PDB file of C-alpha atoms in Angstrom:
ATOM      1  CA  MET D   1      37.919  -5.040 -63.788  1.00  0.00           C
ATOM      2  CA  GLY D   2      41.102  -3.621 -61.806  1.00  0.00           C
ATOM      3  CA  ARG D   3      41.228  -3.359 -58.131  1.00  0.00           C
ATOM      4  CA  LEU D   4      40.697   0.221 -56.841  1.00  0.00           C
ATOM      5  CA  PRO D   5      43.769   1.408 -54.969  1.00  0.00           C
ATOM      6  CA  GLY D   6      43.390   1.741 -51.144  1.00  0.00           C
ATOM      7  CA  THR D   7      40.091  -0.240 -50.912  1.00  0.00           C
ATOM      8  CA  SER D   8      39.720  -3.579 -49.297  1.00  0.00           C
ATOM      9  CA  SER D   9      37.234  -6.357 -50.152  1.00  0.00           C
ATOM     10  CA  ARG D  10      34.992  -5.284 -47.325  1.00  0.00           C
ATOM     11  CA  ALA D  11      34.807  -1.683 -48.566  1.00  0.00           C
ATOM     12  CA  ARG D  12      34.152  -2.967 -52.164  1.00  0.00           C
ATOM     13  CA  ARG D  13      31.164  -4.897 -50.893  1.00  0.00           C
ATOM     14  CA  ARG D  14      29.795  -1.697 -49.279  1.00  0.00           C
ATOM     15  CA  MET D  15      30.080   0.144 -52.502  1.00  0.00           C
ATOM     16  CA  LYS D  16      27.783  -2.238 -54.328  1.00  0.00           C
ATOM     17  CA  PRO D  17      24.467  -0.474 -55.278  1.00  0.00           C
ATOM     18  CA  ALA D  18      21.396  -1.298 -53.211  1.00  0.00           C
ATOM     19  CA  PRO D  19      18.716  -3.341 -54.777  1.00  0.00           C
ATOM     20  CA  THR D  20      16.035  -1.237 -56.475  1.00  0.00           C
ATOM     21  CA  ARG D  21      12.419  -1.768 -55.249  1.00  0.00           C
ATOM     22  CA  PRO D  22       9.613  -2.682 -57.749  1.00  0.00           C
ATOM     23  CA  ALA D  23       7.668   0.239 -59.040  1.00  0.00           C
ATOM     24  CA  PRO D  24       4.177   0.375 -57.637  1.00  0.00           C
ATOM     25  CA  ALA D  25       1.117  -0.249 -59.740  1.00  0.00           C
ATOM     26  CA  ALA D  26      -0.821   2.641 -61.539  1.00  0.00           C
ATOM     27  CA  GLY D  27      -2.982   4.324 -58.823  1.00  0.00           C
ATOM     28  CA  VAL D  28      -1.205   2.767 -55.844  1.00  0.00           C
ATOM     29  CA  ARG D  29       0.772   4.911 -53.438  1.00  0.00           C
ATOM     30  CA  LEU D  30       3.273   3.229 -51.323  1.00  0.00           C
ATOM     31  CA  LEU D  31       4.171   4.783 -47.999  1.00  0.00           C
ATOM     32  CA  PRO D  32       7.759   4.435 -46.685  1.00  0.00           C
ATOM     33  CA  LEU D  33       8.349   1.375 -44.371  1.00  0.00           C
ATOM     34  CA  ARG D  34       8.693   3.440 -41.179  1.00  0.00           C
ATOM     35  CA  ARG D  35       5.640   5.791 -41.913  1.00  0.00           C
ATOM     36  CA  ALA D  36       3.116   3.297 -40.460  1.00  0.00           C
ATOM     37  CA  CYS D  37      -0.125   4.039 -39.045  1.00  0.00           C
ATOM     38  CA  LEU D  38       0.241   5.337 -35.353  1.00  0.00           C
ATOM     39  CA  ALA D  39      -3.240   5.223 -33.996  1.00  0.00           C
ATOM     40  CA  ALA D  40      -6.905   5.140 -35.156  1.00  0.00           C
ATOM     41  CA  SER D  41      -7.964   7.680 -32.380  1.00  0.00           C
ATOM     42  CA  LEU D  42     -11.596   8.837 -31.829  1.00  0.00           C
ATOM     43  CA  ALA D  43     -12.290  12.553 -32.416  1.00  0.00           C
ATOM     44  CA  GLY D  44     -12.829  13.797 -28.886  1.00  0.00           C
ATOM     45  CA  PRO D  45     -11.074  16.041 -26.655  1.00  0.00           C
ATOM     46  CA  HIS D  46      -9.372  13.435 -24.471  1.00  0.00           C
ATOM     47  CA  GLU D  47      -8.157  11.497 -27.396  1.00  0.00           C
ATOM     48  CA  ARG D  48      -6.798  14.605 -28.957  1.00  0.00           C
ATOM     49  CA  ALA D  49      -5.062  15.406 -25.715  1.00  0.00           C
ATOM     50  CA  ARG D  50      -3.454  11.799 -25.752  1.00  0.00           C
ATOM     51  CA  HIS D  51      -2.428  12.343 -29.281  1.00  0.00           C
ATOM     52  CA  ALA D  52      -0.743  15.650 -28.356  1.00  0.00           C
ATOM     53  CA  GLN D  53       1.278  13.843 -25.772  1.00  0.00           C
ATOM     54  CA  VAL D  54       3.186  11.833 -28.556  1.00  0.00           C
ATOM     55  CA  ILE D  55       6.423  13.634 -29.079  1.00  0.00           C
ATOM     56  CA  GLU D  56       6.836  15.334 -32.374  1.00  0.00           C
ATOM     57  CA  PRO D  57       9.783  13.142 -33.789  1.00  0.00           C
ATOM     58  CA  VAL D  58       7.428  10.080 -33.481  1.00  0.00           C
ATOM     59  CA  ARG D  59       4.549  11.929 -34.966  1.00  0.00           C
ATOM     60  CA  SER D  60       6.639  13.213 -37.993  1.00  0.00           C
ATOM     61  CA  ARG D  61       7.438   9.635 -38.818  1.00  0.00           C
ATOM     62  CA  CYS D  62       4.019   8.232 -38.533  1.00  0.00           C
ATOM     63  CA  LEU D  63       0.780   8.516 -40.385  1.00  0.00           C
ATOM     64  CA  CYS D  64      -1.914   9.614 -37.803  1.00  0.00           C
ATOM     65  CA  VAL D  65      -5.260   8.317 -38.505  1.00  0.00           C
ATOM     66  CA  ARG D  66      -8.364   9.976 -36.930  1.00  0.00           C
ATOM     67  CA  VAL D  67     -11.689   8.143 -36.813  1.00  0.00           C
ATOM     68  CA  HIS D  68     -14.856  10.333 -35.751  1.00  0.00           C
ATOM     69  CA  ALA D  69     -16.662   9.032 -32.743  1.00  0.00           C
ATOM     70  CA  PRO D  70     -20.007   7.321 -33.606  1.00  0.00           C
ATOM     71  CA  THR D  71     -23.149   9.445 -33.370  1.00  0.00           C
ATOM     72  CA  HIS D  72     -25.999   8.734 -31.113  1.00  0.00           C
ATOM     73  CA  PRO D  73     -28.288   7.184 -33.718  1.00  0.00           C
ATOM     74  CA  GLN D  74     -25.269   4.865 -34.617  1.00  0.00           C
ATOM     75  CA  ILE D  75     -24.851   3.785 -31.049  1.00  0.00           C
ATOM     76  CA  GLU D  76     -28.629   3.123 -30.669  1.00  0.00           C
ATOM     77  CA  ALA D  77     -28.424   0.836 -33.766  1.00  0.00           C
ATOM     78  CA  ARG D  78     -25.467  -1.122 -32.472  1.00  0.00           C
ATOM     79  CA  LEU D  79     -27.128  -1.427 -29.148  1.00  0.00           C
ATOM     80  CA  ARG D  80     -30.162  -2.834 -30.665  1.00  0.00           C
ATOM     81  CA  ALA D  81     -28.049  -5.213 -32.814  1.00  0.00           C
ATOM     82  CA  VAL D  82     -26.345  -6.504 -29.752  1.00  0.00           C
ATOM     83  CA  ALA D  83     -29.577  -6.934 -27.885  1.00  0.00           C
ATOM     84  CA  ALA D  84     -31.224  -8.943 -30.840  1.00  0.00           C
ATOM     85  CA  ALA D  85     -28.217 -11.063 -31.002  1.00  0.00           C
ATOM     86  CA  GLU D  86     -28.502 -11.918 -27.368  1.00  0.00           C
ATOM     87  CA  GLY D  87     -32.296 -12.375 -27.596  1.00  0.00           C
ATOM     88  CA  TRP D  88     -33.074  -9.339 -25.471  1.00  0.00           C
ATOM     89  CA  THR D  89     -36.031  -6.871 -26.057  1.00  0.00           C
ATOM     90  CA  LEU D  90     -34.468  -3.388 -25.590  1.00  0.00           C
ATOM     91  CA  PRO D  91     -36.944  -0.478 -25.399  1.00  0.00           C
ATOM     92  CA  ALA D  92     -36.267   2.478 -27.613  1.00  0.00           C
ATOM     93  CA  GLN D  93     -36.298   5.044 -24.959  1.00  0.00           C
ATOM     94  CA  LEU D  94     -33.737   3.092 -22.893  1.00  0.00           C
ATOM     95  CA  ALA D  95     -31.418   2.612 -25.843  1.00  0.00           C
ATOM     96  CA  ALA D  96     -31.572   6.475 -26.615  1.00  0.00           C
ATOM     97  CA  ARG D  97     -30.834   7.236 -22.831  1.00  0.00           C
ATOM     98  CA  ILE D  98     -27.836   4.941 -22.828  1.00  0.00           C
ATOM     99  CA  ALA D  99     -26.663   6.377 -25.957  1.00  0.00           C
ATOM    100  CA  GLN D 100     -26.886  10.068 -24.474  1.00  0.00           C
ATOM    101  CA  ALA D 101     -25.174   9.007 -21.366  1.00  0.00           C
ATOM    102  CA  SER D 102     -22.248   7.190 -23.360  1.00  0.00           C
ATOM    103  CA  ASP D 103     -20.775  10.617 -24.436  1.00  0.00           C
ATOM    104  CA  ARG D 104     -20.478   8.970 -27.985  1.00  0.00           C
ATOM    105  CA  ASN D 105     -18.341   6.242 -26.603  1.00  0.00           C
ATOM    106  CA  LEU D 106     -19.461   2.900 -27.953  1.00  0.00           C
ATOM    107  CA  ARG D 107     -17.540   0.704 -25.327  1.00  0.00           C
ATOM    108  CA  ARG D 108     -18.991   2.791 -22.612  1.00  0.00           C
ATOM    109  CA  ALA D 109     -22.543   2.212 -24.043  1.00  0.00           C
ATOM    110  CA  LEU D 110     -22.102  -1.449 -24.200  1.00  0.00           C
ATOM    111  CA  LEU D 111     -20.915  -1.704 -20.632  1.00  0.00           C
ATOM    112  CA  ALA D 112     -23.814   0.458 -19.671  1.00  0.00           C
ATOM    113  CA  LEU D 113     -26.205  -1.854 -21.421  1.00  0.00           C
ATOM    114  CA  GLU D 114     -24.575  -4.937 -19.568  1.00  0.00           C
ATOM    115  CA  ALA D 115     -24.885  -3.026 -16.221  1.00  0.00           C
ATOM    116  CA  CYS D 116     -28.673  -2.327 -17.095  1.00  0.00           C
ATOM    117  CA  LYS D 117     -29.304  -6.008 -17.732  1.00  0.00           C
ATOM    118  CA  ALA D 118     -27.595  -6.940 -14.423  1.00  0.00           C
ATOM    119  CA  GLN D 119     -29.600  -4.282 -12.588  1.00  0.00           C
ATOM    120  CA  HIS D 120     -33.085  -5.128 -14.116  1.00  0.00           C
ATOM    121  CA  PHE D 121     -34.103  -7.632 -16.512  1.00  0.00           C
ATOM    122  CA  PRO D 122     -36.258  -7.741 -18.686  1.00  0.00           C
ATOM    123  CA  PHE D 123     -35.658  -4.217 -19.644  1.00  0.00           C
ATOM    124  CA  GLN D 124     -38.211  -1.402 -18.730  1.00  0.00           C
ATOM    125  CA  GLU D 125     -38.480   2.049 -20.667  1.00  0.00           C
ATOM    126  CA  GLY D 126     -38.149   4.074 -17.436  1.00  0.00           C
ATOM    127  CA  GLN D 127     -35.234   2.160 -16.224  1.00  0.00           C
ATOM    128  CA  ALA D 128     -32.356   4.350 -14.947  1.00  0.00           C
ATOM    129  CA  VAL D 129     -28.970   4.020 -16.799  1.00  0.00           C
ATOM    130  CA  ALA D 130     -26.456   2.401 -14.404  1.00  0.00           C
ATOM    131  CA  ALA D 131     -23.292   4.358 -14.032  1.00  0.00           C
ATOM    132  CA  ALA D 132     -19.824   2.664 -14.296  1.00  0.00           C
ATOM    133  CA  ASP D 133     -18.031   1.701 -11.171  1.00  0.00           C
ATOM    134  CA  TRP D 134     -15.211   4.283 -11.765  1.00  0.00           C
ATOM    135  CA  GLU D 135     -17.739   6.956 -12.086  1.00  0.00           C
ATOM    136  CA  LEU D 136     -19.282   6.106  -8.718  1.00  0.00           C
ATOM    137  CA  TYR D 137     -15.964   6.001  -7.246  1.00  0.00           C
ATOM    138  CA  ILE D 138     -15.121   9.574  -8.437  1.00  0.00           C
ATOM    139  CA  GLN D 139     -18.397  10.755  -6.884  1.00  0.00           C
ATOM    140  CA  GLU D 140     -17.298   9.129  -3.741  1.00  0.00           C
ATOM    141  CA  ILE D 141     -13.905  10.963  -3.837  1.00  0.00           C
ATOM    142  CA  ALA D 142     -15.655  14.313  -4.496  1.00  0.00           C
ATOM    143  CA  ALA D 143     -18.019  13.877  -1.639  1.00  0.00           C
ATOM    144  CA  GLU D 144     -14.962  13.086   0.707  1.00  0.00           C
ATOM    145  CA  ILE D 145     -13.125  16.357  -0.525  1.00  0.00           C
ATOM    146  CA  ARG D 146     -16.337  18.481   0.189  1.00  0.00           C
ATOM    147  CA  ALA D 147     -16.736  16.781   3.549  1.00  0.00           C
ATOM    148  CA  GLU D 148     -13.269  17.585   4.898  1.00  0.00           C
ATOM    149  CA  GLN D 149     -10.413  19.652   3.791  1.00  0.00           C
ATOM    150  CA  SER D 150      -7.160  18.457   5.676  1.00  0.00           C
ATOM    151  CA  PRO D 151      -3.766  16.941   4.878  1.00  0.00           C
ATOM    152  CA  LYS D 152      -5.100  13.593   6.087  1.00  0.00           C
ATOM    153  CA  ARG D 153      -7.946  13.684   3.703  1.00  0.00           C
ATOM    154  CA  LEU D 154      -5.721  14.774   0.823  1.00  0.00           C
ATOM    155  CA  TYR D 155      -3.518  11.706   1.470  1.00  0.00           C
ATOM    156  CA  THR D 156      -6.573   9.499   1.333  1.00  0.00           C
ATOM    157  CA  VAL D 157      -7.788  11.055  -1.904  1.00  0.00           C
ATOM    158  CA  ARG D 158      -4.366  10.688  -3.272  1.00  0.00           C
ATOM    159  CA  GLY D 159      -4.467   6.840  -2.742  1.00  0.00           C
ATOM    160  CA  LYS D 160      -7.901   6.598  -4.324  1.00  0.00           C
ATOM    161  CA  VAL D 161      -6.924   8.598  -7.416  1.00  0.00           C
ATOM    162  CA  TYR D 162      -3.923   6.456  -7.930  1.00  0.00           C
ATOM    163  CA  GLU D 163      -6.155   3.462  -7.661  1.00  0.00           C
ATOM    164  CA  LEU D 164      -8.066   4.689 -10.593  1.00  0.00           C
ATOM    165  CA  LEU D 165      -4.834   5.287 -12.604  1.00  0.00           C
ATOM    166  CA  VAL D 166      -3.640   1.888 -11.801  1.00  0.00           C
ATOM    167  CA  ASN D 167      -6.984   0.479 -13.320  1.00  0.00           C
ATOM    168  CA  CYS D 168      -6.305   2.270 -16.613  1.00  0.00           C
ATOM    169  CA  ILE D 169      -8.602   5.128 -16.210  1.00  0.00           C
ATOM    170  CA  PRO D 170      -7.210   8.101 -18.288  1.00  0.00           C
ATOM    171  CA  PRO D 171      -6.131  11.026 -16.105  1.00  0.00           C
ATOM    172  CA  GLU D 172      -7.855  13.521 -18.259  1.00  0.00           C
ATOM    173  CA  ILE D 173     -11.165  11.711 -17.786  1.00  0.00           C
ATOM    174  CA  ILE D 174     -10.378  11.698 -13.862  1.00  0.00           C
ATOM    175  CA  MET D 175      -9.691  15.343 -13.933  1.00  0.00           C
ATOM    176  CA  ARG D 176     -12.763  16.180 -15.906  1.00  0.00           C
ATOM    177  CA  ARG D 177     -15.230  13.976 -14.093  1.00  0.00           C
ATOM    178  CA  LEU D 178     -13.853  15.146 -10.630  1.00  0.00           C
ATOM    179  CA  ALA D 179     -14.163  18.715 -11.624  1.00  0.00           C
ATOM    180  CA  LEU D 180     -17.734  18.231 -12.763  1.00  0.00           C
ATOM    181  CA  GLU D 181     -18.568  16.469  -9.574  1.00  0.00           C
ATOM    182  CA  LEU D 182     -17.101  19.132  -7.541  1.00  0.00           C
ATOM    183  CA  MET D 183     -18.872  21.890  -9.147  1.00  0.00           C
ATOM    184  CA  GLN D 184     -22.475  20.340  -8.657  1.00  0.00           C
ATOM    185  CA  LYS D 185     -23.025  21.822  -5.171  1.00  0.00           C
ATOM    186  CA  LEU D 186     -21.252  25.126  -5.542  1.00  0.00           C
ATOM    187  CA  ASP D 187     -22.373  28.726  -6.116  1.00  0.00           C
ATOM    188  CA  ASP D 188     -21.519  30.409  -9.557  1.00  0.00           C
ATOM    189  CA  GLU D 189     -18.473  32.348  -8.204  1.00  0.00           C
ATOM    190  CA  LEU D 190     -16.695  29.252  -6.956  1.00  0.00           C
ATOM    191  CA  ARG D 191     -17.839  27.107  -9.738  1.00  0.00           C
ATOM    192  CA  GLN D 192     -16.001  29.498 -12.144  1.00  0.00           C
ATOM    193  CA  SER D 193     -12.814  29.399 -10.044  1.00  0.00           C
ATOM    194  CA  VAL D 194     -12.928  25.430  -9.949  1.00  0.00           C
ATOM    195  CA  ALA D 195     -13.396  25.302 -13.759  1.00  0.00           C
ATOM    196  CA  GLU D 196     -10.366  27.658 -14.376  1.00  0.00           C
ATOM    197  CA  GLN D 197      -8.167  25.613 -12.000  1.00  0.00           C
ATOM    198  CA  ALA D 198      -9.176  22.369 -13.497  1.00  0.00           C
ATOM    199  CA  ALA D 199      -8.233  23.923 -16.856  1.00  0.00           C
ATOM    200  CA  PHE D 200      -5.025  25.040 -15.634  1.00  0.00           C
ATOM    201  CA  PHE D 201      -3.878  21.748 -14.030  1.00  0.00           C
ATOM    202  CA  GLU D 202      -5.234  19.720 -16.860  1.00  0.00           C
ATOM    203  CA  HIS D 203      -2.898  21.726 -19.244  1.00  0.00           C
ATOM    204  CA  ARG D 204      -0.027  21.062 -16.761  1.00  0.00           C
ATOM    205  CA  LEU D 205      -0.926  17.434 -16.934  1.00  0.00           C
ATOM    206  CA  GLN D 206      -0.478  17.369 -20.688  1.00  0.00           C
ATOM    207  CA  GLU D 207       2.902  18.830 -20.394  1.00  0.00           C
ATOM    208  CA  GLY D 208       4.172  16.711 -17.451  1.00  0.00           C
ATOM    209  CA  SER D 209       4.743  13.000 -17.086  1.00  0.00           C
ATOM    210  CA  LYS D 210       3.332  12.269 -13.671  1.00  0.00           C
ATOM    211  CA  ALA D 211      -0.250  12.620 -13.754  1.00  0.00           C
ATOM    212  CA  ILE D 212      -0.953  11.969  -9.997  1.00  0.00           C
ATOM    213  CA  PHE D 213       1.130  15.039  -9.017  1.00  0.00           C
ATOM    214  CA  HIS D 214      -1.130  17.310 -11.164  1.00  0.00           C
ATOM    215  CA  ILE D 215      -4.464  15.802 -10.064  1.00  0.00           C
ATOM    216  CA  GLU D 216      -3.251  15.921  -6.455  1.00  0.00           C
ATOM    217  CA  ALA D 217      -2.372  19.544  -6.973  1.00  0.00           C
ATOM    218  CA  PHE D 218      -5.769  20.338  -8.282  1.00  0.00           C
ATOM    219  CA  VAL D 219      -7.403  18.614  -5.355  1.00  0.00           C
ATOM    220  CA  ALA D 220      -5.217  20.632  -2.909  1.00  0.00           C
ATOM    221  CA  ARG D 221      -6.061  23.898  -4.529  1.00  0.00           C
ATOM    222  CA  PHE D 222      -9.704  23.109  -4.484  1.00  0.00           C
ATOM    223  CA  MET D 223      -9.548  22.286  -0.711  1.00  0.00           C
ATOM    224  CA  ALA D 224      -7.890  25.525   0.057  1.00  0.00           C
ATOM    225  CA  ASP D 225     -10.226  27.639  -2.001  1.00  0.00           C
ATOM    226  CA  TYR D 226     -13.246  25.757  -0.597  1.00  0.00           C
ATOM    227  CA  LYS D 227     -12.159  25.991   3.017  1.00  0.00           C
ATOM    228  CA  ASN D 228     -11.575  29.814   2.499  1.00  0.00           C
ATOM    229  CA  PHE D 229     -14.978  29.953   1.183  1.00  0.00           C
ATOM    230  CA  LEU D 230     -16.575  28.333   4.000  1.00  0.00           C
ATOM    231  CA  LEU D 231     -14.794  30.451   6.563  1.00  0.00           C
ATOM    232  CA  ALA D 232     -15.742  33.487   4.744  1.00  0.00           C
ATOM    233  CA  ALA D 233     -19.332  32.558   4.634  1.00  0.00           C
ATOM    234  CA  MET D 234     -19.324  31.702   8.355  1.00  0.00           C
ATOM    235  CA  ALA D 235     -17.644  34.963   9.391  1.00  0.00           C
TER     236      ALA D 235
END
């Protein structure tokens, strides 16, 4: 074979055909190497929101797998299995309440079961489901927001929200729980306004990159609206 004019040995090596891949067996579909599984996300609103935060070039090169959240009977069955493995006697009513309070989150249900054991053991059917530490912390934040509306209190709340973010609490969860806690002791008119503002700032949170800014903006807007409402009621 003669040498091609104007080509070097390095160029000839580049011109060699690429090795062919073996053909897949019948009934087997091979995905490209770069189309790996992106995530096995639960079918919930917060998981869908985190999935939407992934940029489109990454999603177009990945195979997204969605796994539905477990149902309440499935969570109850898993709680009974864990209790049996640990040698505990778990009442059926308590298991049902834990499953309802878990919001179809198995990890949250298991943590609630552990908290209930630390609170009172042996278990009782009328035993209250213990809330998570971060939920109690958000309740404390909401109480402080309703108690005082000032720049100093806003600065204090900002530090506590940042502490939740540092401890890996998703910002969507913080926004939702905080809005629900704030709306508990409000009238219908103000409650509707808080829900609208929470939805607005949560949408901006999905579009932005700094979650603390959007949560702080939501708190500041609530403080302003709530203070105006109190002043109007006192007038």
